Short mmCIF file of C-alpha atoms and ligand atoms in Angstrom, two decimals:
data_model
loop_
_atom_site.label_atom_id
_atom_site.label_comp_id
_atom_site.label_asym_id
_atom_site.label_seq_id
_atom_site.Cartn_x
_atom_site.Cartn_y
_atom_site.Cartn_z
CA MET A 1 12.46 20.24 -80.36
CA ASP A 2 12.48 16.63 -79.15
CA ALA A 3 12.09 16.92 -75.39
CA LEU A 4 14.46 14.08 -74.64
CA THR A 5 17.39 15.16 -76.82
CA PRO A 6 19.94 16.63 -74.40
CA LEU A 7 20.62 20.27 -75.19
CA THR A 8 24.18 21.51 -75.14
CA TYR A 9 25.03 24.62 -73.14
CA LYS A 10 25.72 26.52 -76.36
CA THR A 11 22.38 25.58 -77.92
CA LEU A 12 20.49 26.43 -74.75
CA LEU A 13 22.26 29.78 -74.44
CA SER A 14 21.48 30.63 -78.07
CA LYS A 15 17.79 29.93 -77.44
CA VAL A 16 17.52 32.32 -74.48
CA THR A 17 19.80 35.22 -75.43
CA GLU A 18 19.46 38.02 -77.97
CA THR A 19 22.02 40.31 -79.59
CA THR A 20 20.91 43.26 -77.50
CA GLY A 21 19.11 43.50 -74.17
CA ARG A 22 20.24 43.27 -70.58
CA PRO A 23 23.91 42.18 -70.37
CA MET A 24 24.22 39.29 -67.94
CA HIS A 25 27.55 38.75 -66.19
CA ASP A 26 28.94 35.76 -64.33
CA PRO A 27 29.17 36.90 -60.69
CA ALA A 28 32.23 34.68 -60.15
CA THR A 29 34.32 36.25 -62.92
CA GLY A 30 32.49 39.30 -64.26
CA ASP A 31 32.53 37.67 -67.74
CA LEU A 32 29.65 38.47 -70.08
CA ILE A 33 27.34 35.46 -70.51
CA GLY A 34 25.00 37.02 -73.07
CA HIS A 35 22.16 39.51 -73.38
CA ALA A 36 18.79 38.71 -71.83
CA PRO A 37 15.66 39.85 -73.63
CA VAL A 38 13.87 42.79 -72.04
CA ARG A 39 10.16 42.57 -72.70
CA SER A 40 7.55 45.30 -72.43
CA ILE A 41 4.15 45.75 -70.82
CA SER A 42 2.48 44.86 -74.11
CA ASP A 43 4.45 41.58 -74.15
CA VAL A 44 2.98 40.81 -70.70
CA ASP A 45 -0.48 41.62 -72.05
CA ASN A 46 0.09 39.30 -75.03
CA ALA A 47 1.31 36.49 -72.79
CA VAL A 48 -1.70 36.85 -70.49
CA ARG A 49 -4.07 36.95 -73.47
CA ARG A 50 -2.57 33.76 -74.90
CA ALA A 51 -2.57 32.10 -71.47
CA ARG A 52 -6.24 33.03 -71.03
CA ALA A 53 -7.12 31.58 -74.44
CA ALA A 54 -5.18 28.36 -73.83
CA GLN A 55 -6.51 27.75 -70.31
CA PRO A 56 -9.92 26.15 -71.06
CA GLY A 57 -8.36 23.62 -73.43
CA TRP A 58 -5.63 22.73 -70.92
CA ALA A 59 -8.19 22.39 -68.12
CA ALA A 60 -10.42 20.25 -70.34
CA ARG A 61 -7.73 17.60 -70.69
CA SER A 62 -8.01 14.71 -68.28
CA ASP A 63 -5.99 14.83 -65.09
CA ASP A 64 -4.09 11.80 -66.35
CA GLU A 65 -3.04 13.69 -69.49
CA ARG A 66 -1.74 16.57 -67.39
CA VAL A 67 0.10 14.12 -65.15
CA GLN A 68 1.74 12.46 -68.16
CA THR A 69 2.72 15.87 -69.52
CA LEU A 70 4.39 16.85 -66.23
CA LEU A 71 6.26 13.53 -66.17
CA HIS A 72 7.40 14.15 -69.74
CA ALA A 73 8.56 17.63 -68.71
CA ALA A 74 10.53 16.08 -65.82
CA ASP A 75 12.25 13.72 -68.28
CA ALA A 76 13.09 16.69 -70.51
CA VAL A 77 14.66 18.59 -67.60
CA GLU A 78 16.64 15.55 -66.61
CA ALA A 79 17.87 14.98 -70.17
CA SER A 80 19.32 18.51 -70.30
CA THR A 81 20.62 18.63 -66.73
CA GLU A 82 24.21 19.50 -67.63
CA ALA A 83 23.30 22.40 -69.92
CA LEU A 84 20.77 23.80 -67.45
CA ALA A 85 23.19 23.45 -64.55
CA GLU A 86 25.99 25.18 -66.44
CA LEU A 87 23.79 28.15 -67.31
CA LEU A 88 22.50 28.34 -63.73
CA CYS A 89 26.08 28.17 -62.44
CA ARG A 90 27.27 30.94 -64.75
CA GLU A 91 24.34 33.26 -64.20
CA GLN A 92 23.40 32.67 -60.54
CA GLY A 93 26.93 31.85 -59.39
CA LYS A 94 26.20 28.63 -57.50
CA PRO A 95 28.73 25.86 -58.09
CA LEU A 96 27.91 22.87 -60.26
CA ASN A 97 28.87 20.57 -57.40
CA GLY A 98 27.51 20.20 -53.84
CA PRO A 99 23.93 21.18 -52.98
CA ASN A 100 23.99 23.70 -55.80
CA ALA A 101 23.38 23.83 -59.57
CA ARG A 102 23.02 20.13 -60.49
CA PHE A 103 21.13 19.65 -57.23
CA GLU A 104 18.74 22.49 -58.18
CA VAL A 105 18.07 21.07 -61.64
CA GLY A 106 17.54 17.65 -60.06
CA ALA A 107 15.05 19.22 -57.65
CA CYS A 108 13.10 20.65 -60.61
CA ALA A 109 12.67 17.15 -62.07
CA ALA A 110 11.86 15.70 -58.64
CA TRP A 111 9.20 18.37 -57.96
CA LEU A 112 7.60 17.89 -61.36
CA ARG A 113 7.36 14.14 -60.73
CA ALA A 114 6.13 14.49 -57.15
CA THR A 115 3.54 17.08 -58.19
CA ALA A 116 2.35 14.69 -60.91
CA GLY A 117 2.05 11.95 -58.29
CA THR A 118 0.24 13.94 -55.61
CA PRO A 119 -3.35 12.77 -55.00
CA LEU A 120 -5.85 15.42 -56.04
CA PRO A 121 -7.50 17.12 -53.06
CA GLY A 122 -11.26 17.02 -52.52
CA GLY A 123 -13.96 14.42 -52.06
CA THR A 124 -17.15 13.84 -50.10
CA VAL A 125 -17.38 16.25 -47.17
CA PHE A 126 -20.83 15.35 -45.80
CA GLU A 127 -23.40 12.67 -46.39
CA ASP A 128 -26.70 11.75 -44.77
CA ASP A 129 -30.08 10.49 -46.00
CA GLU A 130 -30.80 13.72 -47.83
CA ILE A 131 -27.50 15.37 -48.67
CA HIS A 132 -24.43 14.31 -50.56
CA ALA A 133 -21.90 17.16 -50.55
CA GLU A 134 -18.63 17.02 -52.45
CA LEU A 135 -15.74 19.46 -52.38
CA HIS A 136 -13.93 19.90 -55.70
CA TYR A 137 -10.86 21.96 -56.53
CA ARG A 138 -11.19 23.74 -59.87
CA PRO A 139 -8.51 25.70 -61.76
CA VAL A 140 -8.12 29.35 -60.76
CA GLY A 141 -7.45 30.33 -64.38
CA VAL A 142 -4.27 32.26 -65.23
CA VAL A 143 -1.50 32.21 -62.63
CA GLY A 144 1.18 34.91 -62.52
CA ALA A 145 4.49 33.73 -61.04
CA ILE A 146 7.15 36.16 -59.85
CA GLY A 147 10.30 34.49 -58.62
CA PRO A 148 13.65 35.38 -57.06
CA TRP A 149 17.29 35.07 -58.11
CA ASN A 150 18.57 32.69 -55.43
CA TRP A 151 16.97 29.41 -56.58
CA PRO A 152 15.48 30.65 -59.86
CA MET A 153 14.80 27.31 -61.55
CA MET A 154 13.61 25.45 -58.48
CA ILE A 155 11.29 28.16 -57.20
CA THR A 156 9.83 28.67 -60.69
CA THR A 157 9.13 24.93 -60.78
CA TRP A 158 7.45 25.17 -57.35
CA GLN A 159 5.14 27.81 -58.80
CA VAL A 160 4.56 26.27 -62.23
CA ALA A 161 4.18 22.52 -61.56
CA PRO A 162 1.15 22.62 -59.21
CA SER A 163 -0.47 25.36 -61.28
CA LEU A 164 -0.28 23.25 -64.42
CA ARG A 165 -1.39 20.07 -62.67
CA MET A 166 -4.59 21.83 -61.54
CA GLY A 167 -5.44 23.04 -65.06
CA ASN A 168 -4.16 26.60 -64.88
CA THR A 169 -1.94 28.34 -67.40
CA VAL A 170 1.04 30.36 -66.18
CA VAL A 171 2.87 33.58 -67.02
CA VAL A 172 6.27 33.79 -65.31
CA LYS A 173 8.12 37.04 -64.62
CA PRO A 174 11.67 36.08 -63.57
CA SER A 175 14.00 38.19 -61.44
CA GLU A 176 15.99 40.61 -63.58
CA TYR A 177 19.14 39.08 -62.01
CA THR A 178 18.52 35.55 -63.32
CA PRO A 179 16.27 35.73 -66.41
CA LEU A 180 18.37 33.36 -68.53
CA SER A 181 18.06 30.50 -66.04
CA VAL A 182 14.29 30.80 -65.98
CA LEU A 183 14.02 31.26 -69.76
CA ALA A 184 16.14 28.11 -70.18
CA LEU A 185 13.93 26.14 -67.80
CA GLY A 186 10.87 27.43 -69.65
CA GLU A 187 12.40 26.42 -72.97
CA VAL A 188 12.92 22.85 -71.77
CA LEU A 189 9.51 22.59 -70.07
CA ASN A 190 7.81 23.95 -73.17
CA SER A 191 9.29 21.13 -75.25
CA ALA A 192 6.79 18.95 -73.39
CA LEU A 193 3.87 21.38 -73.02
CA PRO A 194 1.17 22.58 -75.41
CA ASP A 195 1.53 26.11 -76.79
CA ASP A 196 0.83 29.09 -74.51
CA VAL A 197 0.30 27.05 -71.37
CA LEU A 198 3.56 28.44 -69.96
CA THR A 199 5.21 31.73 -70.98
CA VAL A 200 8.26 33.40 -69.47
CA VAL A 201 8.36 37.19 -69.83
CA PRO A 202 11.70 38.65 -68.71
CA GLY A 203 12.10 42.35 -68.07
CA GLU A 204 12.58 44.89 -65.38
CA GLY A 205 11.02 47.88 -63.75
CA ASP A 206 7.28 47.50 -63.96
CA LEU A 207 6.38 44.13 -65.43
CA GLY A 208 5.84 42.54 -62.01
CA ALA A 209 3.55 45.34 -60.90
CA HIS A 210 1.64 45.05 -64.18
CA LEU A 211 1.01 41.33 -63.61
CA THR A 212 -0.14 42.17 -60.08
CA THR A 213 -2.83 44.56 -61.29
CA HIS A 214 -3.75 42.71 -64.49
CA PRO A 215 -7.50 41.94 -64.53
CA ASP A 216 -6.95 38.67 -66.41
CA VAL A 217 -4.49 37.22 -63.90
CA ASP A 218 -6.44 35.30 -61.28
CA LYS A 219 -3.74 34.22 -58.87
CA LEU A 220 -0.27 35.50 -58.10
CA MET A 221 2.54 33.46 -56.62
CA PHE A 222 5.42 35.55 -55.36
CA THR A 223 8.70 34.63 -53.70
CA GLY A 224 10.93 37.53 -52.69
CA SER A 225 11.26 40.30 -50.14
CA THR A 226 8.65 41.23 -47.53
CA GLY A 227 8.54 44.80 -48.87
CA THR A 228 7.59 43.70 -52.37
CA GLY A 229 5.16 41.16 -50.91
CA LYS A 230 3.34 43.97 -49.10
CA ALA A 231 3.22 46.02 -52.33
CA ILE A 232 1.73 43.00 -54.12
CA ALA A 233 -0.90 42.49 -51.40
CA ARG A 234 -1.87 46.16 -51.72
CA ASP A 235 -1.81 46.36 -55.53
CA SER A 236 -3.70 43.11 -56.07
CA ALA A 237 -6.63 44.20 -53.91
CA SER A 238 -8.51 45.91 -56.74
CA THR A 239 -8.75 42.63 -58.68
CA LEU A 240 -9.07 40.49 -55.54
CA LYS A 241 -6.37 38.09 -56.73
CA ARG A 242 -5.60 35.00 -54.76
CA LEU A 243 -2.05 35.24 -53.41
CA THR A 244 0.70 32.96 -52.25
CA LEU A 245 3.44 35.09 -50.68
CA GLU A 246 6.69 33.33 -49.77
CA LEU A 247 8.68 36.22 -48.34
CA GLY A 248 11.97 36.67 -46.61
CA GLY A 249 12.80 35.24 -43.24
CA ASN A 250 15.51 35.51 -40.64
CA ASP A 251 15.47 31.96 -39.34
CA ALA A 252 16.62 31.22 -35.81
CA GLY A 253 18.18 28.01 -34.55
CA ILE A 254 18.31 27.12 -30.85
CA VAL A 255 21.00 24.74 -29.64
CA LEU A 256 20.16 23.05 -26.33
CA PRO A 257 22.93 22.22 -23.83
CA ASP A 258 22.73 18.44 -24.36
CA VAL A 259 24.16 18.38 -27.91
CA ASP A 260 27.40 16.80 -29.08
CA PRO A 261 28.92 19.79 -30.96
CA SER A 262 30.98 17.66 -33.34
CA LYS A 263 27.82 15.75 -34.40
CA ILE A 264 25.78 18.85 -35.26
CA ALA A 265 28.45 21.03 -36.87
CA GLU A 266 27.88 19.76 -40.42
CA GLY A 267 24.09 20.14 -40.20
CA LEU A 268 24.42 23.63 -38.72
CA PHE A 269 26.86 24.61 -41.45
CA TRP A 270 24.71 23.54 -44.37
CA GLY A 271 21.58 24.85 -42.67
CA ALA A 272 23.20 28.28 -42.72
CA PHE A 273 25.46 28.27 -45.76
CA ILE A 274 23.53 26.33 -48.41
CA ASN A 275 23.67 28.35 -51.64
CA THR A 276 26.29 30.50 -49.88
CA GLY A 277 23.60 31.70 -47.48
CA GLN A 278 21.31 33.03 -50.21
CA THR A 279 18.32 30.94 -49.18
CA CYS A 280 15.08 32.19 -47.68
CA ALA A 281 14.75 29.33 -45.19
CA ALA A 282 18.41 29.19 -44.15
CA LEU A 283 19.65 29.43 -40.60
CA LYS A 284 20.50 33.09 -40.12
CA ARG A 285 20.71 33.49 -36.31
CA LEU A 286 22.09 30.80 -34.04
CA TYR A 287 21.34 30.79 -30.29
CA VAL A 288 23.67 28.46 -28.40
CA HIS A 289 23.50 27.58 -24.71
CA THR A 290 26.47 28.88 -22.76
CA ASP A 291 27.43 25.35 -21.57
CA VAL A 292 28.29 24.31 -25.14
CA TYR A 293 28.85 27.73 -26.74
CA ASP A 294 32.64 27.57 -27.14
CA GLN A 295 32.58 23.95 -28.31
CA VAL A 296 29.82 24.58 -30.90
CA CYS A 297 31.69 27.64 -32.20
CA ALA A 298 34.94 25.64 -32.47
CA ALA A 299 33.25 22.72 -34.25
CA LEU A 300 31.58 25.08 -36.72
CA VAL A 301 34.84 26.88 -37.47
CA GLU A 302 36.60 23.58 -38.02
CA PHE A 303 33.95 22.34 -40.45
CA ALA A 304 33.46 25.66 -42.24
CA ARG A 305 37.12 26.29 -42.98
CA GLN A 306 37.25 23.05 -45.00
CA MET A 307 34.44 24.02 -47.39
CA PRO A 308 35.97 25.43 -50.57
CA MET A 309 34.58 28.62 -52.09
CA GLY A 310 35.36 29.71 -55.65
CA PRO A 311 34.16 29.80 -59.27
CA GLY A 312 31.35 27.30 -59.66
CA LEU A 313 32.58 25.65 -62.85
CA ASP A 314 35.50 24.31 -60.82
CA GLU A 315 34.13 21.01 -59.50
CA GLN A 316 36.00 21.24 -56.20
CA ASN A 317 34.03 24.29 -55.00
CA VAL A 318 30.83 23.96 -52.97
CA LEU A 319 30.35 27.64 -52.11
CA GLY A 320 30.17 30.43 -54.69
CA PRO A 321 29.91 34.20 -55.00
CA LEU A 322 27.04 36.43 -53.96
CA GLN A 323 24.73 36.71 -56.95
CA ASN A 324 24.71 40.49 -57.20
CA LYS A 325 26.57 43.53 -55.92
CA ALA A 326 23.58 44.87 -53.97
CA GLN A 327 23.44 41.67 -51.92
CA TYR A 328 27.23 41.69 -51.49
CA ASP A 329 27.07 45.23 -50.10
CA ILE A 330 24.28 44.27 -47.65
CA VAL A 331 26.33 41.36 -46.26
CA ALA A 332 29.61 43.33 -46.12
CA GLY A 333 27.91 46.30 -44.46
CA LEU A 334 26.25 44.20 -41.77
CA VAL A 335 29.44 42.27 -40.95
CA ASP A 336 31.54 45.48 -40.85
CA ALA A 337 29.03 47.07 -38.47
CA ALA A 338 29.08 43.96 -36.26
CA ILE A 339 32.88 44.06 -36.10
CA ALA A 340 32.81 47.78 -35.28
CA SER A 341 30.37 47.06 -32.44
CA GLY A 342 32.88 44.73 -30.81
CA ALA A 343 31.60 41.33 -31.96
CA LYS A 344 34.27 38.67 -32.42
CA VAL A 345 34.99 37.25 -35.88
CA LEU A 346 35.82 33.56 -35.64
CA LEU A 347 36.21 33.06 -39.39
CA GLY A 348 36.08 35.27 -42.49
CA GLY A 349 34.84 38.86 -42.37
CA ASP A 350 37.79 39.91 -44.52
CA PRO A 351 36.88 39.99 -48.24
CA ALA A 352 39.93 40.07 -50.49
CA ASN A 353 38.54 42.79 -52.78
CA ASP A 354 40.75 41.60 -55.61
CA GLY A 355 38.14 42.31 -58.24
CA GLY A 356 37.83 38.66 -59.18
CA GLY A 357 34.12 38.24 -58.48
CA LEU A 358 31.52 38.82 -55.80
CA PHE A 359 33.06 36.45 -53.28
CA TYR A 360 32.39 37.13 -49.62
CA PRO A 361 34.20 34.66 -47.35
CA THR A 362 32.40 32.24 -45.07
CA THR A 363 31.98 34.28 -41.89
CA LEU A 364 31.21 33.22 -38.33
CA VAL A 365 30.65 35.97 -35.75
CA ALA A 366 30.52 35.27 -32.00
CA ASP A 367 29.94 37.30 -28.84
CA ILE A 368 27.31 39.37 -30.59
CA ASP A 369 24.24 41.01 -29.05
CA ASN A 370 20.77 39.96 -30.13
CA ASP A 371 19.89 43.48 -31.23
CA ASN A 372 22.93 43.82 -33.49
CA PRO A 373 21.76 44.44 -37.09
CA LEU A 374 23.66 41.33 -38.28
CA VAL A 375 21.26 39.35 -36.07
CA ALA A 376 18.11 41.44 -36.42
CA GLN A 377 18.19 41.95 -40.21
CA GLU A 378 18.09 39.33 -42.96
CA GLN A 379 21.64 39.41 -44.35
CA PHE A 380 21.00 36.71 -46.99
CA GLY A 381 24.63 35.70 -47.43
CA PRO A 382 27.49 33.65 -45.98
CA ALA A 383 27.61 35.16 -42.49
CA LEU A 384 26.26 33.54 -39.34
CA PRO A 385 25.97 35.41 -36.01
CA ILE A 386 26.15 33.13 -32.96
CA VAL A 387 24.41 34.49 -29.84
CA ARG A 388 25.06 33.05 -26.37
CA TYR A 389 22.11 32.29 -24.05
CA SER A 390 21.77 30.76 -20.61
CA ASP A 391 18.00 30.72 -20.13
CA LEU A 392 15.81 28.77 -22.60
CA ASP A 393 12.82 31.11 -22.19
CA GLU A 394 15.09 33.99 -23.13
CA ALA A 395 16.32 32.10 -26.21
CA VAL A 396 12.73 31.39 -27.31
CA ALA A 397 11.84 35.06 -26.79
CA MET A 398 14.83 36.17 -28.89
CA ALA A 399 13.97 33.67 -31.64
CA ASN A 400 10.37 34.92 -31.70
CA GLY A 401 11.31 38.57 -31.37
CA LEU A 402 11.30 39.49 -35.07
CA ASP A 403 8.37 40.12 -37.37
CA VAL A 404 9.23 37.18 -39.65
CA GLY A 405 8.53 33.47 -39.28
CA LEU A 406 9.56 31.29 -42.19
CA GLY A 407 11.66 28.54 -40.61
CA ALA A 408 13.39 27.75 -37.32
CA SER A 409 15.26 24.82 -35.81
CA VAL A 410 16.00 23.16 -32.49
CA TRP A 411 19.13 21.10 -31.92
CA SER A 412 19.14 18.54 -29.11
CA ALA A 413 19.96 14.93 -28.27
CA ASP A 414 16.49 14.63 -26.69
CA PRO A 415 13.70 14.51 -29.33
CA ALA A 416 10.93 15.19 -26.79
CA ALA A 417 12.72 18.25 -25.39
CA ALA A 418 13.33 19.50 -28.94
CA ARG A 419 9.66 19.07 -29.87
CA SER A 420 8.46 20.98 -26.87
CA VAL A 421 10.74 23.92 -27.75
CA ALA A 422 9.67 23.63 -31.42
CA ALA A 423 6.02 24.08 -30.44
CA ARG A 424 6.87 27.44 -28.86
CA LEU A 425 8.58 28.88 -31.95
CA GLU A 426 6.73 31.24 -34.29
CA ALA A 427 7.65 29.83 -37.70
CA GLY A 428 5.92 28.02 -40.55
CA THR A 429 8.35 25.09 -40.25
CA VAL A 430 10.49 24.04 -37.30
CA TRP A 431 13.16 21.47 -38.09
CA ILE A 432 14.76 19.30 -35.43
CA ASN A 433 18.50 18.67 -35.77
CA SER A 434 18.55 20.04 -39.32
CA HIS A 435 17.52 23.26 -41.00
CA GLY A 436 15.98 24.19 -44.33
CA GLY A 437 15.30 20.81 -45.93
CA VAL A 438 12.17 20.86 -48.07
CA HIS A 439 10.23 17.95 -49.53
CA PRO A 440 7.62 18.00 -52.30
CA MET A 441 5.04 16.23 -50.13
CA ILE A 442 5.51 18.36 -46.98
CA PRO A 443 3.67 21.71 -46.88
CA PHE A 444 5.91 24.77 -46.73
CA GLY A 445 5.03 28.40 -46.03
CA GLY A 446 5.68 31.29 -43.71
CA ILE A 447 3.82 33.17 -41.00
CA LYS A 448 4.08 36.78 -39.76
CA GLY A 449 6.07 38.95 -42.20
CA SER A 450 7.26 35.83 -44.07
CA GLY A 451 3.96 35.71 -45.92
CA TYR A 452 1.06 33.32 -46.26
CA GLY A 453 -0.14 30.40 -48.32
CA LEU A 454 1.23 26.87 -48.43
CA GLU A 455 3.20 25.22 -51.21
CA PHE A 456 3.85 21.51 -51.93
CA GLY A 457 1.79 18.38 -51.55
CA SER A 458 -1.98 18.47 -51.70
CA GLU A 459 -2.00 21.78 -49.74
CA GLY A 460 0.02 23.24 -52.61
CA LEU A 461 -2.49 21.96 -55.17
CA LYS A 462 -5.33 23.53 -53.18
CA SER A 463 -3.59 26.88 -53.20
CA VAL A 464 -3.64 27.08 -57.01
CA SER A 465 -7.31 26.10 -57.18
CA VAL A 466 -10.69 27.47 -56.24
CA PRO A 467 -12.91 25.27 -54.10
CA GLN A 468 -16.37 24.34 -55.37
CA VAL A 469 -18.99 22.47 -53.35
CA ILE A 470 -21.55 20.38 -55.18
CA ASN A 471 -24.43 19.80 -52.81
CA GLY A 472 -27.27 17.59 -53.89
P1 NDP B 1 12.24 41.74 -54.60
O1 NDP B 1 11.50 41.23 -53.47
O2 NDP B 1 12.36 43.21 -54.67
O3 NDP B 1 11.51 41.20 -55.90
C1 NDP B 1 11.85 41.61 -57.17
C2 NDP B 1 10.82 41.09 -58.13
O4 NDP B 1 9.54 41.57 -57.73
C3 NDP B 1 11.05 41.54 -59.54
O5 NDP B 1 10.71 40.49 -60.43
C4 NDP B 1 10.08 42.69 -59.68
O6 NDP B 1 9.60 42.82 -61.00
C5 NDP B 1 8.95 42.28 -58.79
N1 NDP B 1 8.23 43.43 -58.26
C6 NDP B 1 8.71 44.55 -57.73
N2 NDP B 1 7.72 45.37 -57.34
C7 NDP B 1 6.56 44.73 -57.61
C8 NDP B 1 5.20 45.03 -57.40
N3 NDP B 1 4.81 46.17 -56.85
N4 NDP B 1 4.29 44.11 -57.80
C9 NDP B 1 4.69 42.96 -58.36
N5 NDP B 1 5.97 42.63 -58.57
C10 NDP B 1 6.90 43.50 -58.20
O7 NDP B 1 13.60 40.99 -54.69
P2 NDP B 1 15.08 41.46 -54.84
O8 NDP B 1 15.64 40.61 -55.88
O9 NDP B 1 15.25 42.93 -55.00
O10 NDP B 1 15.65 41.02 -53.41
C11 NDP B 1 15.59 41.89 -52.32
C12 NDP B 1 15.64 41.09 -51.04
O11 NDP B 1 14.66 40.07 -51.03
C13 NDP B 1 16.94 40.36 -50.80
O12 NDP B 1 17.89 41.19 -50.22
C14 NDP B 1 16.51 39.24 -49.89
O13 NDP B 1 16.56 39.70 -48.56
C15 NDP B 1 15.08 38.99 -50.27
N6 NDP B 1 14.95 37.80 -51.08
C16 NDP B 1 14.17 36.81 -50.62
C17 NDP B 1 14.05 35.66 -51.34
C18 NDP B 1 13.22 34.53 -50.88
O14 NDP B 1 13.46 33.42 -51.32
N7 NDP B 1 12.21 34.74 -50.05
C19 NDP B 1 14.76 35.46 -52.60
C20 NDP B 1 15.50 36.60 -53.04
C21 NDP B 1 15.58 37.72 -52.29
P3 NDP B 1 9.93 44.17 -61.83
O15 NDP B 1 11.38 44.15 -62.11
O16 NDP B 1 9.09 44.05 -63.03
O17 NDP B 1 9.53 45.29 -60.91
#
């Protein structure tokens, strides 16, 4: 396949589906998209064996050759943007328009290019009359990548691009909810890559655990739930794999009393509702000072009610369905319990249940206690609880009160005040007057139950490498 010939949706779909396998349905309509292949443990073993065999040759190429290959892969992704975005839209549910499917495919190309352009880490670490010591970053070997269903193409790219740049080969196990999107991305990337450097092995049940214990997998990158992250940490101990664990969060935002509510409403909305709330580093608990509480709530309601939700192939929609029924039930259950506890619904909370797809309406819940499960648990959908506070120390304590720490944000007209609050928050990233934006040159990772290991930029390259000191 010529990497730069744009694939049509039909051609791409035919490359990633089989006549039997796991039936994949569009969460917006319930329509059958096609059948995803279901691979076995021996297919994982084959992929790892081929990745192991291909790795020395890939690592032996010059860094410049690997850079050019990643740039070529970025061009290939860009050339097939429309087909990739349509498949992502149909399988994941996110609309084509807005910060959704086309945006995600664009981010894949952008991350490939930025990763190709990142200066390699390492260099001279000590020098005197007798010693010249250099720190080098060598390939780990074979990287296993297990990704989620919310941003399946983008997160796979986050795992694959730095691994390849550093001379590793990669075996990807996609989420069973979005295998076609990842197979399609793999298909396009592989049009630019040598054989066996990247393999996608879709399946369900025990393939992920097999990769985690496989003696020939040297590093595992996982994005998903904290529970599975803990299982991976435990199961990988026997082979002492290096790990990057990007796990769930329950990000807090603190709004200080000096804000102009109408100016921050749009940023708050997209911080919380990007990808219809199915984003690990989205705003999931909002703490608003009592002086501006009613005004912030009103501004959010006004902005939110104008954001259209519906089937993603309709270009007017910017919010879509929940990706799967299990996630829908989590969101619905938490909102119902909040309503039963006496919290006040400002918007949404009333799914139509007309059978037309997994749509849960944009929901804003006010006058809710901090210990309500809608606040304390990661709901991972389009519902935002808004908690009132009057004492900043109390707000910081509530924000820090959970055993997760992926992202957080502070909203204020005073940058110095915002920074001093930011420094007190227990989170891997604290944004000021925005929430959730990531950049390929800015390190990203969680603390506490949100995992460990940094991605992006030269820190990301280090995390898919092993350090070697040459001292002489
Ligand atoms: P999980 O965290 O359960 O991850 C599922 C993936 O992990 C599958 O590919 C599975 O492979 C693999 N896996 C399961 N057990 C193991 C193991 N012991 N070792 C290695 N791999 C394993 O995600 P879910 O999709 O079930 O989502 C559950 C929750 O996670 C959501 O409700 C949400 O809160 C959170 N989430 C967080 C995301 C984030 O970006 N941080 C993204 C998506 C969800 P196999 O099928 O082979 O077992």
